[in-house]
Coordinates of C-alpha atoms (C1' of nucleotides) in Angstrom, one line a residue:
Chain A
M1 CA 51.8 129.6 115.0
G2 CA 48.5 130.7 116.6
S3 CA 48.5 134.5 117.0
K4 CA 44.7 135.1 117.3
P5 CA 43.9 137.4 120.2
G6 CA 43.3 135.3 123.3
S7 CA 44.9 132.2 121.9
N8 CA 47.8 132.4 124.3
G9 CA 45.5 131.6 127.2
A10 CA 44.1 128.7 125.2
A11 CA 47.5 127.4 124.4
I12 CA 48.7 127.6 128.0
A13 CA 45.5 125.9 129.1
E14 CA 46.3 123.1 126.6
L15 CA 49.8 122.8 128.1
L16 CA 48.3 122.1 131.5
M17 CA 45.7 119.6 130.1
V18 CA 48.4 117.7 128.2
S19 CA 50.5 117.6 131.3
R20 CA 47.8 115.8 133.1
Q21 CA 47.7 113.3 130.4
L22 CA 51.4 112.7 130.4
L23 CA 51.4 112.4 134.2
R24 CA 48.8 109.6 133.9
R25 CA 50.8 107.8 131.4
L26 CA 54.0 108.3 133.3
R27 CA 52.4 106.9 136.4
D28 CA 50.9 104.0 134.6
E29 CA 54.1 102.9 132.9
W30 CA 56.3 103.5 135.8
Y31 CA 55.9 100.2 137.5
D32 CA 58.3 100.3 140.4
R33 CA 57.0 103.6 141.7
E34 CA 57.0 103.9 145.4
L35 CA 56.4 107.6 145.7
S36 CA 53.5 109.9 144.8
W37 CA 54.1 113.0 142.7
S38 CA 53.6 115.2 145.8
Q39 CA 56.1 113.2 147.8
M40 CA 58.6 113.5 145.0
S41 CA 58.1 117.1 144.6
T42 CA 58.3 117.7 148.3
M43 CA 61.5 115.7 148.6
S44 CA 63.0 117.6 145.7
R45 CA 62.3 120.8 147.5
L46 CA 63.8 119.5 150.8
E47 CA 67.0 118.5 148.9
R48 CA 67.3 121.9 147.2
E49 CA 66.4 124.1 150.1
G50 CA 67.0 122.1 153.2
P51 CA 64.8 121.4 156.2
A52 CA 61.4 123.2 156.2
T53 CA 58.1 123.3 158.1
T54 CA 54.8 121.8 157.1
A55 CA 53.4 125.3 156.5
D56 CA 56.4 126.4 154.4
L57 CA 56.2 123.3 152.2
A58 CA 52.4 123.6 151.8
R59 CA 52.7 127.2 150.7
A60 CA 55.5 126.2 148.2
E61 CA 53.5 123.4 146.7
A62 CA 50.2 125.4 146.7
M63 CA 48.4 123.0 148.9
K64 CA 46.7 123.1 152.3
P65 CA 48.9 122.4 155.4
Q66 CA 46.7 119.4 156.3
S67 CA 47.4 117.9 152.9
M68 CA 51.1 118.5 153.2
G69 CA 50.8 116.8 156.6
T70 CA 49.5 113.7 155.0
T71 CA 52.2 113.8 152.4
L72 CA 54.9 114.1 155.0
A73 CA 53.4 111.4 157.2
G74 CA 53.7 109.0 154.4
L75 CA 57.4 109.9 153.8
E76 CA 58.1 109.7 157.5
K77 CA 56.5 106.2 157.9
E78 CA 58.9 105.0 155.2
G79 CA 61.9 106.6 156.9
L80 CA 62.5 109.1 154.0
V81 CA 62.1 112.2 156.1
E82 CA 62.7 112.9 159.7
R83 CA 61.5 115.5 162.3
R84 CA 63.7 118.0 164.0
P85 CA 62.5 120.4 166.7
H86 CA 62.5 124.1 165.7
P87 CA 65.3 125.8 167.6
T88 CA 63.2 128.7 168.9
D89 CA 59.5 128.0 168.2
G90 CA 58.1 125.0 170.0
R91 CA 55.1 124.8 167.7
Q92 CA 57.0 124.3 164.5
V93 CA 58.5 121.1 163.3
L94 CA 61.3 121.0 160.7
F95 CA 61.3 118.1 158.3
A96 CA 64.5 117.0 156.7
L97 CA 65.5 114.3 154.1
T98 CA 67.2 111.2 155.5
G99 CA 70.0 109.5 153.7
E100 CA 67.5 106.9 152.6
G101 CA 65.1 109.6 151.4
L102 CA 67.8 111.1 149.3
A103 CA 68.6 107.8 147.7
A104 CA 65.0 107.0 147.1
R105 CA 64.4 110.3 145.5
R106 CA 67.3 110.0 143.2
R107 CA 66.3 106.5 142.1
A108 CA 62.8 107.7 141.4
E109 CA 64.0 110.8 139.6
E110 CA 66.2 108.8 137.3
I111 CA 63.3 106.5 136.2
K112 CA 61.0 109.5 135.7
Q113 CA 63.5 111.3 133.6
A114 CA 64.4 108.3 131.5
W115 CA 60.7 107.9 130.7
L116 CA 60.4 111.5 129.7
L117 CA 63.5 111.4 127.5
R118 CA 62.1 108.4 125.7
A119 CA 58.7 110.1 125.3
T120 CA 60.4 113.1 123.7
A121 CA 63.0 111.2 121.8
D122 CA 61.5 111.9 118.4
L123 CA 61.4 115.6 118.9
S124 CA 64.0 117.8 117.3
E125 CA 66.7 119.4 119.5
A126 CA 65.1 122.8 119.0
E127 CA 61.7 121.5 120.1
R128 CA 63.2 119.8 123.1
Q129 CA 64.9 123.1 123.9
V130 CA 61.6 124.9 123.8
L131 CA 60.3 122.4 126.4
V132 CA 63.3 123.0 128.6
E133 CA 62.8 126.8 128.5
A134 CA 59.1 126.4 129.1
A135 CA 59.9 124.4 132.2
A136 CA 62.1 127.2 133.5
I137 CA 59.5 129.9 132.8
L138 CA 56.5 127.9 134.2
S139 CA 58.6 127.1 137.2
R140 CA 59.0 130.8 137.8
V141 CA 55.3 131.3 137.4
G142 CA 54.6 128.5 139.9
R143 CA 56.8 130.0 142.5
K144 CA 54.8 133.2 142.8
Chain B
M1 CA 70.5 127.6 130.0
G2 CA 71.1 124.1 131.3
S3 CA 73.0 122.0 128.8
K4 CA 74.5 119.4 131.1
P5 CA 73.9 115.9 129.7
G6 CA 70.6 114.5 131.1
S7 CA 69.4 117.9 132.3
N8 CA 66.7 117.9 129.6
G9 CA 64.9 115.1 131.3
A10 CA 65.1 117.0 134.6
A11 CA 63.7 120.2 133.1
I12 CA 60.8 118.4 131.4
A13 CA 60.0 116.6 134.6
E14 CA 60.0 120.0 136.3
L15 CA 57.5 121.2 133.7
L16 CA 55.1 118.4 134.7
M17 CA 55.6 119.0 138.4
V18 CA 54.9 122.7 138.1
S19 CA 51.9 122.0 136.0
R20 CA 50.4 120.0 138.9
Q21 CA 50.9 123.0 141.1
L22 CA 49.3 125.4 138.7
L23 CA 46.4 123.1 138.3
R24 CA 45.8 123.0 142.0
R25 CA 45.9 126.8 142.2
L26 CA 43.7 127.2 139.2
R27 CA 41.2 124.8 140.7
D28 CA 41.3 126.6 144.1
E29 CA 40.9 130.0 142.8
W30 CA 38.2 129.2 140.2
Y31 CA 35.2 129.3 142.4
D32 CA 32.3 128.8 140.0
R33 CA 33.8 125.7 138.5
E34 CA 31.2 123.1 137.6
L35 CA 33.4 120.8 135.5
S36 CA 36.4 118.6 136.3
W37 CA 39.5 118.8 134.3
S38 CA 38.7 115.5 132.7
Q39 CA 35.3 116.6 131.8
M40 CA 36.6 119.8 130.2
S41 CA 39.3 118.0 128.3
T42 CA 36.8 115.4 127.1
M43 CA 34.3 118.1 126.0
S44 CA 37.1 119.9 124.1
R45 CA 37.8 116.8 122.2
L46 CA 34.1 116.2 121.4
E47 CA 33.9 119.7 120.1
R48 CA 37.0 119.5 118.0
E49 CA 36.5 115.9 116.7
G50 CA 32.8 115.2 116.9
P51 CA 31.0 112.3 118.5
A52 CA 33.2 109.4 119.8
T53 CA 32.9 106.2 121.8
T54 CA 34.0 105.7 125.4
A55 CA 36.9 103.6 124.3
D56 CA 38.1 106.2 121.8
L57 CA 37.9 108.9 124.3
A58 CA 39.7 106.8 126.9
R59 CA 42.5 106.1 124.6
A60 CA 42.8 109.8 123.6
E61 CA 42.9 110.9 127.2
A62 CA 45.3 108.1 128.3
M63 CA 42.8 106.7 130.8
K64 CA 41.0 103.4 131.4
P65 CA 37.6 103.0 129.6
Q66 CA 35.9 102.6 133.0
S67 CA 37.3 105.9 134.2
M68 CA 36.1 107.6 131.0
G69 CA 32.7 106.0 131.6
T70 CA 32.5 107.8 134.9
T71 CA 33.6 111.1 133.4
L72 CA 30.9 110.8 130.7
A73 CA 28.2 109.7 133.1
G74 CA 28.8 112.9 135.0
L75 CA 28.4 115.0 131.9
E76 CA 25.4 113.0 130.8
K77 CA 23.6 113.6 134.1
E78 CA 24.1 117.3 133.6
G79 CA 22.7 117.1 130.1
L80 CA 26.1 118.2 128.6
V81 CA 26.6 115.2 126.4
E82 CA 24.1 112.8 124.9
R83 CA 24.2 109.2 123.6
R84 CA 23.7 108.1 120.1
P85 CA 23.5 104.6 118.8
H86 CA 26.4 103.5 116.6
P87 CA 25.1 103.0 113.1
T88 CA 26.5 99.5 112.5
D89 CA 27.8 98.1 115.8
G90 CA 25.2 97.6 118.5
R91 CA 27.8 97.4 121.2
Q92 CA 29.2 100.8 120.7
V93 CA 27.7 104.1 121.9
L94 CA 28.6 107.4 120.5
F95 CA 28.7 110.4 122.8
A96 CA 28.1 113.9 121.4
L97 CA 28.1 117.4 123.0
T98 CA 24.7 118.9 123.5
G99 CA 24.0 122.6 122.9
E100 CA 24.1 123.1 126.6
G101 CA 27.4 121.2 126.8
L102 CA 28.9 123.5 124.2
A103 CA 27.8 126.6 126.1
A104 CA 29.1 125.2 129.4
R105 CA 32.4 124.3 127.9
R106 CA 32.9 127.8 126.5
R107 CA 32.0 129.5 129.7
A108 CA 34.4 127.4 131.7
E109 CA 37.1 127.7 129.1
E110 CA 36.9 131.5 129.2
I111 CA 37.3 131.6 133.0
K112 CA 40.2 129.2 132.9
Q113 CA 42.0 131.2 130.2
A114 CA 41.4 134.5 131.9
W115 CA 43.0 133.1 135.1
L116 CA 46.0 131.8 133.1
L117 CA 46.5 135.0 131.3
R118 CA 46.6 136.8 134.7
A119 CA 49.0 134.3 136.1
T120 CA 51.3 134.9 133.2
A121 CA 50.8 138.6 132.9
D122 CA 54.2 139.6 134.0
L123 CA 56.0 137.4 131.5
S124 CA 57.6 138.9 128.5
E125 CA 56.0 138.4 125.1
A126 CA 58.9 136.1 124.1
E127 CA 58.5 134.0 127.3
R128 CA 54.8 133.7 126.7
Q129 CA 55.5 132.6 123.2
V130 CA 57.7 129.9 124.5
L131 CA 54.9 128.6 126.6
V132 CA 52.6 128.6 123.5
E133 CA 55.0 126.7 121.5
A134 CA 55.7 124.2 124.3
A135 CA 52.0 123.6 124.5
A136 CA 51.9 122.7 120.8
I137 CA 54.9 120.4 121.1
L138 CA 53.7 118.7 124.3
S139 CA 50.3 118.2 122.8
R140 CA 51.9 116.4 119.9
V141 CA 53.8 114.2 122.4
G142 CA 50.6 113.5 124.3
R143 CA 48.7 112.4 121.3
K144 CA 51.1 109.5 120.7
Chain C
dT1 C1' 44.2 135.8 170.5
dA2 C1' 46.9 134.0 166.5
dT3 C1' 49.7 130.4 164.6
dT4 C1' 51.4 125.5 164.0
dG5 C1' 50.4 121.3 163.6
dT6 C1' 47.2 117.0 164.2
dT7 C1' 43.0 114.2 163.7
dA8 C1' 38.8 112.9 161.6
dT9 C1' 36.0 112.9 157.7
dA10 C1' 34.6 113.4 153.0
dC11 C1' 35.1 114.4 148.1
dT12 C1' 37.2 113.9 143.3
dC13 C1' 39.6 111.3 140.1
dT14 C1' 41.1 107.1 138.5
dA15 C1' 42.1 102.1 138.8
dT16 C1' 40.9 96.9 139.1
dA17 C1' 37.7 93.2 138.8
dA18 C1' 33.5 91.0 137.6
dC19 C1' 29.6 91.1 134.7
dT20 C1' 26.4 91.8 130.3
dA21 C1' 25.5 92.3 125.6
dT22 C1' 26.8 92.3 121.0
dA23 C1' 30.1 90.9 117.2
Chain D
dT1 C1' 36.1 84.0 121.7
dA2 C1' 36.9 89.0 121.5
dT3 C1' 35.2 93.6 122.1
dA4 C1' 32.3 97.7 124.1
dG5 C1' 30.3 99.1 127.8
dT6 C1' 28.4 98.9 132.9
dT7 C1' 28.5 98.2 137.8
dA8 C1' 30.8 97.6 142.2
dT9 C1' 34.6 98.5 144.9
dA10 C1' 39.0 100.5 146.3
dG11 C1' 42.9 103.6 146.4
dA12 C1' 45.5 108.0 146.0
dG13 C1' 45.4 112.8 146.6
dT14 C1' 43.5 116.7 148.5
dA15 C1' 40.0 119.5 151.0
dT16 C1' 37.2 121.2 155.2
dA17 C1' 36.3 121.2 160.0
dA18 C1' 37.4 120.7 164.8
dC19 C1' 40.9 120.3 168.1
dA20 C1' 45.5 120.8 170.9
dA21 C1' 49.7 123.1 171.9
dT22 C1' 52.6 127.0 171.8
dA23 C1' 53.5 131.9 171.0

DNA sequence: TATTGTTATACTCTATAACTATA
DNA sequence: TATAGTTATAGAGTATAACAATA
């Protein structure tokens, strides 16, 4: 495969560009969608890591606190997350998944994964494994 | 790594979610940016494949023709692409990169790639190679 | 004075709908 | 009648700026 100097950067750039394209298709073809990508990603995080503040979540998702505020407001209006007072700091607000939020997230996640499995159905097992490993690596990059 | 049944879909989904996050950071930290992702992606395609119609480009980028029209209008206003009449079909319009468009694209591409190389600097060579291969595979998935 | 969160506003990207021109 | 493109409008997602409350 490409081993020209500098071509790694180009390939990774291509990875991001293609991801945008797949996200557009996934959104288009996912008719029953009730959650935005940011909402899904935020709910995943709340499920994995437990209650968190707006600022924490914004940092983790690499977005501004105000934007995360909007994301959480949407979830709260639908009853998918709820507020809890911070035990010691009156300024902070902890957000937690509700039972309904957990259910909605799992429903959405299943649909999304089914679509992705279909989209990658004609790949070899080895190729699919490369995608799985890439996901783990990129996820580590994204966390920093 | 994860080999539970169904975990492939989850991992690939994670790949897309992390890509969104990296795209946000890349856009935030890329101060001199003069082009949108869609504009860059479209110009790449015009450079690789030569002049194309709105409809062709829309299909290739998995977006609606009207949306591609907006993308191209922005590029045209900046003098980065130009129109050419279709030789046989008076309805169609071919768009082609201008010299300035080519230069702008290469400038932007360099900045983007430099950022990505920095972001992945602490990965091992093997890990980086996985990302490179994943890009090639996903790109193939995206083209279908 | 610094930090957390909220409210108001605007910008970017993409979509849907209605229209024009050519085939 | 079908297809390529344009114009108008709207929505989602995110940003910036100004503000309020608490530390």
